[in-house]
PDB file of C-alpha atoms in Angstrom:
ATOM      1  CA  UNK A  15       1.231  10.784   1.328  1.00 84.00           C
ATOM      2  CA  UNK A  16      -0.064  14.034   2.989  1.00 93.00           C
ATOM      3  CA  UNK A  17      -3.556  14.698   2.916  1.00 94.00           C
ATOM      4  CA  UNK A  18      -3.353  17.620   0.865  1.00 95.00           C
ATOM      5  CA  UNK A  19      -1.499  14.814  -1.876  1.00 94.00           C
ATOM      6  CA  UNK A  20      -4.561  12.396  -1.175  1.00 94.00           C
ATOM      7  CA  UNK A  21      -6.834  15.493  -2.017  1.00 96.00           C
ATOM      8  CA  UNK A  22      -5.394  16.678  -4.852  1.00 95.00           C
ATOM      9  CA  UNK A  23      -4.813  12.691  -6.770  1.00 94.00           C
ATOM     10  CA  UNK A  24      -8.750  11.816  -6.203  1.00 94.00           C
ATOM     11  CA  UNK A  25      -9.458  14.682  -7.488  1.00 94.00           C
ATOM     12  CA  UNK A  26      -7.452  14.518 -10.414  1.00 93.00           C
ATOM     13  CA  UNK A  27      -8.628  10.798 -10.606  1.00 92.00           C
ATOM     14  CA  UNK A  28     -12.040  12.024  -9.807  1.00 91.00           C
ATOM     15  CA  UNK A  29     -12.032  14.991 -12.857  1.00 90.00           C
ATOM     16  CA  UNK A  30     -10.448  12.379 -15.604  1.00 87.00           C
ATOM     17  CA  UNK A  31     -12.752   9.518 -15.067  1.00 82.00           C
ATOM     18  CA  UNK A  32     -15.129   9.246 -17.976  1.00 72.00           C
ATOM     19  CA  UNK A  33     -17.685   6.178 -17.847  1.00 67.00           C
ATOM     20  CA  UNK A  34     -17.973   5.287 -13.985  1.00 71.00           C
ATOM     21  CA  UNK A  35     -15.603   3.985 -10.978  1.00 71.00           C
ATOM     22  CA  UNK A  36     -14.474   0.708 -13.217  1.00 75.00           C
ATOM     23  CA  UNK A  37     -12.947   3.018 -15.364  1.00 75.00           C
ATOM     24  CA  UNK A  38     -11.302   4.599 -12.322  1.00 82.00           C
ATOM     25  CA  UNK A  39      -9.725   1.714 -11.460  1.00 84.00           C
ATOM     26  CA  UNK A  40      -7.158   1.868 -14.506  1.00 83.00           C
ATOM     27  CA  UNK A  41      -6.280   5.303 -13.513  1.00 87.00           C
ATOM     28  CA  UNK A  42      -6.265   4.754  -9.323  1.00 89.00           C
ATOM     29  CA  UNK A  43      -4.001   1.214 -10.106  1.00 87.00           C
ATOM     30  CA  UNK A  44      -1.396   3.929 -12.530  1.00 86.00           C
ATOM     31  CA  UNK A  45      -1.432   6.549 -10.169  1.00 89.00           C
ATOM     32  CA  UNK A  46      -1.709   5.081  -6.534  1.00 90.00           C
ATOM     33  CA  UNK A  47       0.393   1.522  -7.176  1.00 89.00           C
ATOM     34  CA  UNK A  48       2.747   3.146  -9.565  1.00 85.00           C
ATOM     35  CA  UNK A  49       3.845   5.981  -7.260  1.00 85.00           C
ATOM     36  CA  UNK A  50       3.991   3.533  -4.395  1.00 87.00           C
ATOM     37  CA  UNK A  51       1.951   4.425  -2.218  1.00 86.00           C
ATOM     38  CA  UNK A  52       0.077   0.821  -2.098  1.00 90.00           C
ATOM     39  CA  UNK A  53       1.519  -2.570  -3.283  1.00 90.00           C
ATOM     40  CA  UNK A  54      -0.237  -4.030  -6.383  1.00 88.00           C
ATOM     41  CA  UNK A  55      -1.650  -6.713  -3.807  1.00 89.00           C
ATOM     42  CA  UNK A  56      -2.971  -4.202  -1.564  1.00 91.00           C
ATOM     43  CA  UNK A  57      -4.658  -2.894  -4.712  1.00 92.00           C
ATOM     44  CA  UNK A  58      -6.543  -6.319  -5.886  1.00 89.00           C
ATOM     45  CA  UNK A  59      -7.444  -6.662  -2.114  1.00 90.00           C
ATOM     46  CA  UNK A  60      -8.990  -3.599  -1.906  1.00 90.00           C
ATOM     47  CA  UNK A  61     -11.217  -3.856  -5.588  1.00 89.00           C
ATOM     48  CA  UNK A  62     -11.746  -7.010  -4.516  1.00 87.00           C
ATOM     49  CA  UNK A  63     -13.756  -5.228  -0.610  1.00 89.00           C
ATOM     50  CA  UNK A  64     -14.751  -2.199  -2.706  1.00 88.00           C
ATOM     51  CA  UNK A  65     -16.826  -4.652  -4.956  1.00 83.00           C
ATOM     52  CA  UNK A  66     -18.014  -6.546  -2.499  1.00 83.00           C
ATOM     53  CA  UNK A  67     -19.701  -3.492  -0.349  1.00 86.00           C
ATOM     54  CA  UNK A  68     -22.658  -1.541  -1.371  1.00 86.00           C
ATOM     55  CA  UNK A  69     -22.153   1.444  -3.412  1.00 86.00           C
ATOM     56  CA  UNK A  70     -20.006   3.196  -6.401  1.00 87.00           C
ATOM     57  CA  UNK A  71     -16.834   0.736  -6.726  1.00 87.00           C
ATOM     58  CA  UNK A  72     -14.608   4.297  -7.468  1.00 88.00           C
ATOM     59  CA  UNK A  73     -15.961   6.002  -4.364  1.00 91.00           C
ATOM     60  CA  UNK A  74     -15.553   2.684  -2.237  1.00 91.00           C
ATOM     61  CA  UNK A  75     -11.899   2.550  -3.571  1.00 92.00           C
ATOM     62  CA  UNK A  76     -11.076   5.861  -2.478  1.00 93.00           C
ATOM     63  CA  UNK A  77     -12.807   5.822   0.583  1.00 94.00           C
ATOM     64  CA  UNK A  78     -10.662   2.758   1.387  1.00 92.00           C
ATOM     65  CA  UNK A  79      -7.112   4.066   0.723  1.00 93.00           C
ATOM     66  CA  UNK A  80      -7.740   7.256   1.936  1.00 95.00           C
ATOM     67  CA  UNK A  81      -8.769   5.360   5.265  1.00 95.00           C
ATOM     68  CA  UNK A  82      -5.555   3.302   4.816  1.00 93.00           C
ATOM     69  CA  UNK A  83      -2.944   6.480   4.449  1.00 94.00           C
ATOM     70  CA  UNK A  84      -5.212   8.258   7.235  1.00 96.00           C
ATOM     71  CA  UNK A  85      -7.932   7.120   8.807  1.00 96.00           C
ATOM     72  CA  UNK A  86     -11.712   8.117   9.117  1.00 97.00           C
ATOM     73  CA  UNK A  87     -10.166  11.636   7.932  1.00 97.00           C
ATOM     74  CA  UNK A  88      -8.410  10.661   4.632  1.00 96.00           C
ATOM     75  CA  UNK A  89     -11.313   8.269   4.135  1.00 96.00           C
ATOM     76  CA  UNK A  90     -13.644  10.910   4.190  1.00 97.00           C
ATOM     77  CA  UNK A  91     -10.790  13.489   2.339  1.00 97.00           C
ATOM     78  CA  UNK A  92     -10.023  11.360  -0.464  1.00 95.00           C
ATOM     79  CA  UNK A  93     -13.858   9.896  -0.792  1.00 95.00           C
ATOM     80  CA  UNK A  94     -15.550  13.997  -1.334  1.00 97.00           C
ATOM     81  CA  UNK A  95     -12.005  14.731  -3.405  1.00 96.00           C
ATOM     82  CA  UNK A  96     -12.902  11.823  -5.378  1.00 93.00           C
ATOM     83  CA  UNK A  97     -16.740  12.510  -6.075  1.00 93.00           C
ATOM     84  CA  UNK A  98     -16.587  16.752  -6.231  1.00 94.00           C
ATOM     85  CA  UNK A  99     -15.350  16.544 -10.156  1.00 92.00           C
ATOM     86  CA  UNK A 100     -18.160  13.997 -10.632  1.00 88.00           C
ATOM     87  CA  UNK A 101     -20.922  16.452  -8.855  1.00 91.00           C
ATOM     88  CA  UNK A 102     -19.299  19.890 -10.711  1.00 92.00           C
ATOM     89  CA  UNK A 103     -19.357  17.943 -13.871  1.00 87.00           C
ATOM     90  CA  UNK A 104     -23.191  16.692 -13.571  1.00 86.00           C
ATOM     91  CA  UNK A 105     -24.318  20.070 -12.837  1.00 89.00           C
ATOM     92  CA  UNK A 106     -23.202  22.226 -15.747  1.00 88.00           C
ATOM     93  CA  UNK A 107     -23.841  18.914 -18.307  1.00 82.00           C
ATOM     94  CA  UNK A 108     -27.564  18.986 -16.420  1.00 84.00           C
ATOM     95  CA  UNK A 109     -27.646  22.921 -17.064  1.00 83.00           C
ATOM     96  CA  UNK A 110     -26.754  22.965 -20.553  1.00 81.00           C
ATOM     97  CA  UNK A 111     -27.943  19.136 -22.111  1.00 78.00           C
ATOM     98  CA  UNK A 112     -30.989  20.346 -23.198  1.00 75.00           C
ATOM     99  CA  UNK A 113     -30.154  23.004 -25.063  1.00 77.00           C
ATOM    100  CA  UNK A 114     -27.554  20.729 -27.738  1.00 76.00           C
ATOM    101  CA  UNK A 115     -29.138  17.595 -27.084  1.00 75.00           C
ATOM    102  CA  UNK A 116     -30.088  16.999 -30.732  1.00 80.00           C
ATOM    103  CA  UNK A 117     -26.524  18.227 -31.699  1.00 83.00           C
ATOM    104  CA  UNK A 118     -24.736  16.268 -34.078  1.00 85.00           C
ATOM    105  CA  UNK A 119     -21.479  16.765 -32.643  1.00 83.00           C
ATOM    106  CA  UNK A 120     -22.591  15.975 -29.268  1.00 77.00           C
ATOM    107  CA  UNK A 121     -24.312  13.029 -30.754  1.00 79.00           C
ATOM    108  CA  UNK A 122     -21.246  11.777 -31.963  1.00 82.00           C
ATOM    109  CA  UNK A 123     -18.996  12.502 -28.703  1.00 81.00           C
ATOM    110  CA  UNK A 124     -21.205  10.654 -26.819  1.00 75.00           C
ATOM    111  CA  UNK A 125     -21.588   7.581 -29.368  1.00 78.00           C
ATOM    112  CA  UNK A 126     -17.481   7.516 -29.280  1.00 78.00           C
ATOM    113  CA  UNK A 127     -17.186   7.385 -25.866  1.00 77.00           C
ATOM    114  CA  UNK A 128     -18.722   3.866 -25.402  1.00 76.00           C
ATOM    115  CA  UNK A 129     -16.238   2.655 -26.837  1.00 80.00           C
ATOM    116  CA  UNK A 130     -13.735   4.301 -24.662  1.00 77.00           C
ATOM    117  CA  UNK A 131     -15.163   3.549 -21.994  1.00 78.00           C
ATOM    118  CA  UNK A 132     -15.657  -0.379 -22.795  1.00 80.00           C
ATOM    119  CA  UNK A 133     -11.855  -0.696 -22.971  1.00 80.00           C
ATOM    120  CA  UNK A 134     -11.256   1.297 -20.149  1.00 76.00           C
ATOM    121  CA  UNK A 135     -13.484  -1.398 -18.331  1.00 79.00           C
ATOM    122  CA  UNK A 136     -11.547  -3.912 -19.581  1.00 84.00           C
ATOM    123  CA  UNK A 137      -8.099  -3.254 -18.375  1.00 81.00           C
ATOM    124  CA  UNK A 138      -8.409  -3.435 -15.045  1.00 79.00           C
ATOM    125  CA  UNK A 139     -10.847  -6.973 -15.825  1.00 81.00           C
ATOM    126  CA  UNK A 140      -7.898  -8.330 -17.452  1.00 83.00           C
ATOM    127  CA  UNK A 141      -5.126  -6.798 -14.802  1.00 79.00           C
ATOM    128  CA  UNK A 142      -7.592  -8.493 -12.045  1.00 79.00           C
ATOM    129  CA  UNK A 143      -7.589 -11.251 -14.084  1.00 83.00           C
ATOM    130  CA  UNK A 144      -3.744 -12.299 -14.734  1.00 79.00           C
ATOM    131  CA  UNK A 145      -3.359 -10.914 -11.674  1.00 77.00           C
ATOM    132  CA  UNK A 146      -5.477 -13.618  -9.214  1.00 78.00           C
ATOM    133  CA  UNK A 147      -5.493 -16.365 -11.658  1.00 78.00           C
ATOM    134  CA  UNK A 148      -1.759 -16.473 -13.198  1.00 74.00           C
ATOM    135  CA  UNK A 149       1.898 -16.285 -11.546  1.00 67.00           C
ATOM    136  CA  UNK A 150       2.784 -12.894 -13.246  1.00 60.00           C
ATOM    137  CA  UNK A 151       2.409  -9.498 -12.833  1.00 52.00           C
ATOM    138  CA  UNK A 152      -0.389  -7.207 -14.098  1.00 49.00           C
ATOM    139  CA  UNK A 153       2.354  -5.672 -16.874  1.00 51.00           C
ATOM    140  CA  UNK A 154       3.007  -9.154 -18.075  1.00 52.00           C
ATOM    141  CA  UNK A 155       6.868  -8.743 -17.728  1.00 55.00           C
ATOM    142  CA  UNK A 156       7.299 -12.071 -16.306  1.00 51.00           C
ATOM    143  CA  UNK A 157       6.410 -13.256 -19.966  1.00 53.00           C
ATOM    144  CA  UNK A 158      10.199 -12.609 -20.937  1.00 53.00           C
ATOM    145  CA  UNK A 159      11.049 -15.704 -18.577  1.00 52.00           C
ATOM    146  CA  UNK A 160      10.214 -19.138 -19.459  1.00 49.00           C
ATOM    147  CA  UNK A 161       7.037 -21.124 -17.356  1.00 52.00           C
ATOM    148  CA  UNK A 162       6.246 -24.535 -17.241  1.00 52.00           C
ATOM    149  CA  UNK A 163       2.000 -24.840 -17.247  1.00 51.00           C
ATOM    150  CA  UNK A 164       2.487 -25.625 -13.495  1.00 56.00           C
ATOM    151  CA  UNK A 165       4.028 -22.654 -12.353  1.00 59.00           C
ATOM    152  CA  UNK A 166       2.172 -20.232 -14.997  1.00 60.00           C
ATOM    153  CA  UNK A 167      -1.337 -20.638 -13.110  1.00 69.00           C
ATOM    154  CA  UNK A 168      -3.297 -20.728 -10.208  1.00 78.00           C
ATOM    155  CA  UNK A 169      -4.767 -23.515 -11.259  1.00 80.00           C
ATOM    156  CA  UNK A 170      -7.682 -23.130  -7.993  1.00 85.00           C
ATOM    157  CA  UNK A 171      -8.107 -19.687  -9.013  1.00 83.00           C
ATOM    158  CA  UNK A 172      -8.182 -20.363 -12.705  1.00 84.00           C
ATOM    159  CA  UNK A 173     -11.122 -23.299 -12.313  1.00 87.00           C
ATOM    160  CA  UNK A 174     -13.038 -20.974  -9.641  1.00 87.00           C
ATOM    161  CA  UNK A 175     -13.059 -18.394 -11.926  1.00 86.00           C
ATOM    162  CA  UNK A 176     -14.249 -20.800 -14.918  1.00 90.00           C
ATOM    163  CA  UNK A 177     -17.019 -22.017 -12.242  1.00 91.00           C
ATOM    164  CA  UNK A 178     -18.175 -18.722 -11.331  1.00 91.00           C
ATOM    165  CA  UNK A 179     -18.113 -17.413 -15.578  1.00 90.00           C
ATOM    166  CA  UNK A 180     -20.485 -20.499 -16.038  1.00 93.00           C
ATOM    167  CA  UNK A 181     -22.542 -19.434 -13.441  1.00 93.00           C
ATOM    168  CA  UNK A 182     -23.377 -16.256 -14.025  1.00 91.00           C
ATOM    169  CA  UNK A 183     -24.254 -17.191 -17.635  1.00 92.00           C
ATOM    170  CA  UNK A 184     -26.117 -20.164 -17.444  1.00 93.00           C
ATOM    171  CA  UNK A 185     -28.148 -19.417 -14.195  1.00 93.00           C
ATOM    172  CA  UNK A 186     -27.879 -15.771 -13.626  1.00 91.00           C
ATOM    173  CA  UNK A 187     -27.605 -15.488  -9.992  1.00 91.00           C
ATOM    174  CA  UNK A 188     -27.610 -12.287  -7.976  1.00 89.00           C
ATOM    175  CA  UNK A 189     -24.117 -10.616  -8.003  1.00 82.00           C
ATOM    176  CA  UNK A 190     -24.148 -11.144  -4.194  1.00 82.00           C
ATOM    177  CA  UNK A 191     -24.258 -15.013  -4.677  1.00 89.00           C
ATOM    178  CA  UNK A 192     -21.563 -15.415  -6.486  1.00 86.00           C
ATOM    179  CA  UNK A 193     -19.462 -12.570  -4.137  1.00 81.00           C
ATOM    180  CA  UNK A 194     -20.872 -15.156  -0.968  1.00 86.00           C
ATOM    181  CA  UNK A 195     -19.666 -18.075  -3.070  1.00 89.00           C
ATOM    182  CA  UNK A 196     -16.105 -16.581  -3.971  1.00 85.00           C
ATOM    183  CA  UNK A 197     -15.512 -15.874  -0.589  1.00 83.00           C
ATOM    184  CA  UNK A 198     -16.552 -19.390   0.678  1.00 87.00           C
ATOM    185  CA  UNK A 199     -14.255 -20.680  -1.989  1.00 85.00           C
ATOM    186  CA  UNK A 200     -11.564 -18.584  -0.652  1.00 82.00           C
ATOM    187  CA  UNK A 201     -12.094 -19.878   2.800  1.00 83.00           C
ATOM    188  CA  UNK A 202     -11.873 -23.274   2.271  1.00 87.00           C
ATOM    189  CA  UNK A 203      -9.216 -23.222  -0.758  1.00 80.00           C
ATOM    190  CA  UNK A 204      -6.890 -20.725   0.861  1.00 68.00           C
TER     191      UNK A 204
END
């Protein structure tokens, strides 16, 4: 991928993300994995770092493949590519929100796009998901063939993640316990 290509797909990423970098994740994992460019491993590996560093998980994402295709320069290329849409976009919403704030239509753009943006969350959760803690891919094609319970999960993964669910419900702890934990667990289970 040339860096003019890295550009030009984080910034179309960047300019059709609506709700915040998880949502970006659905549309980096169709357009970066499905063209190639990175395996669907490399993919989970990388949301996997992107969430464990500080700052925006979409701008950590990009920053880290474009470092991967080019270095420091298509880290940097594909991280401003990736956040210009976001900065052009805030700017003329800033400019002209308070004149149609108390729009009706506006109102009722905005109130769909939770939605929208809830279920855009929630197919990369469940991709990451079947993904780390069952044998098949993230388009569920293996389904067609016939698993026994043992070979259909990661049955470490599976009770980690049950573990870590419990955790964060019951007792609440800082995100950055339970990213220290998972990667203790990794160590010594891997």
């Amino acid at each position: 991928m040339s860096l003019f290509a890295l550009f030009y797909t984080f910034l179309y990423i960047g300019f059709f993300t609506i709700g915040g970098g998880i949502v970006s994740l659905t549309l980096m994992q169709q357009t970066i994995v499905a063209k190639g460019i990175i395996t669907e491993e490399m993919f989970y590996n990388m949301v996997a770092i992107s969430e464990s560093t500080p700052g925006p998980l979409g701008t950590n994402m990009a920053t880290y493949i474009g470092y991967s295709q080019h270095g420091v320069i298509g880290g940097i290329v594909a991280t401003l590519a990736e956040v210009l849409p976001s900065i052009i976009i805030i700017v003329i919403v800033a400019h002209f929100i308070q004149k149609f704030n108390s729009n009706p239509l506006l109102k009722g753009a905005l109130d769909f796009l939770r939605p929208v943006t809830t279920g855009l969350i929630l197919v990369p959760a469940v991709n990451m998901f079947v993904f780390s803690c069952l044998n098949l891919p993230s388009n569920l094609e293996a389904l067609k063939y016939i698993y026994t319970w043992k070979s259909l999960f990661e049955w470490i993964n599976l009770a980690a993640y049950g573990v870590f669910v419990f955790l964060l419900f019951k007792f609440k702890p800082h995100p950055i316990i339970i990213i220290l934990l998972g990667a203790v667990f990794g160590i010594i289970f891997c």
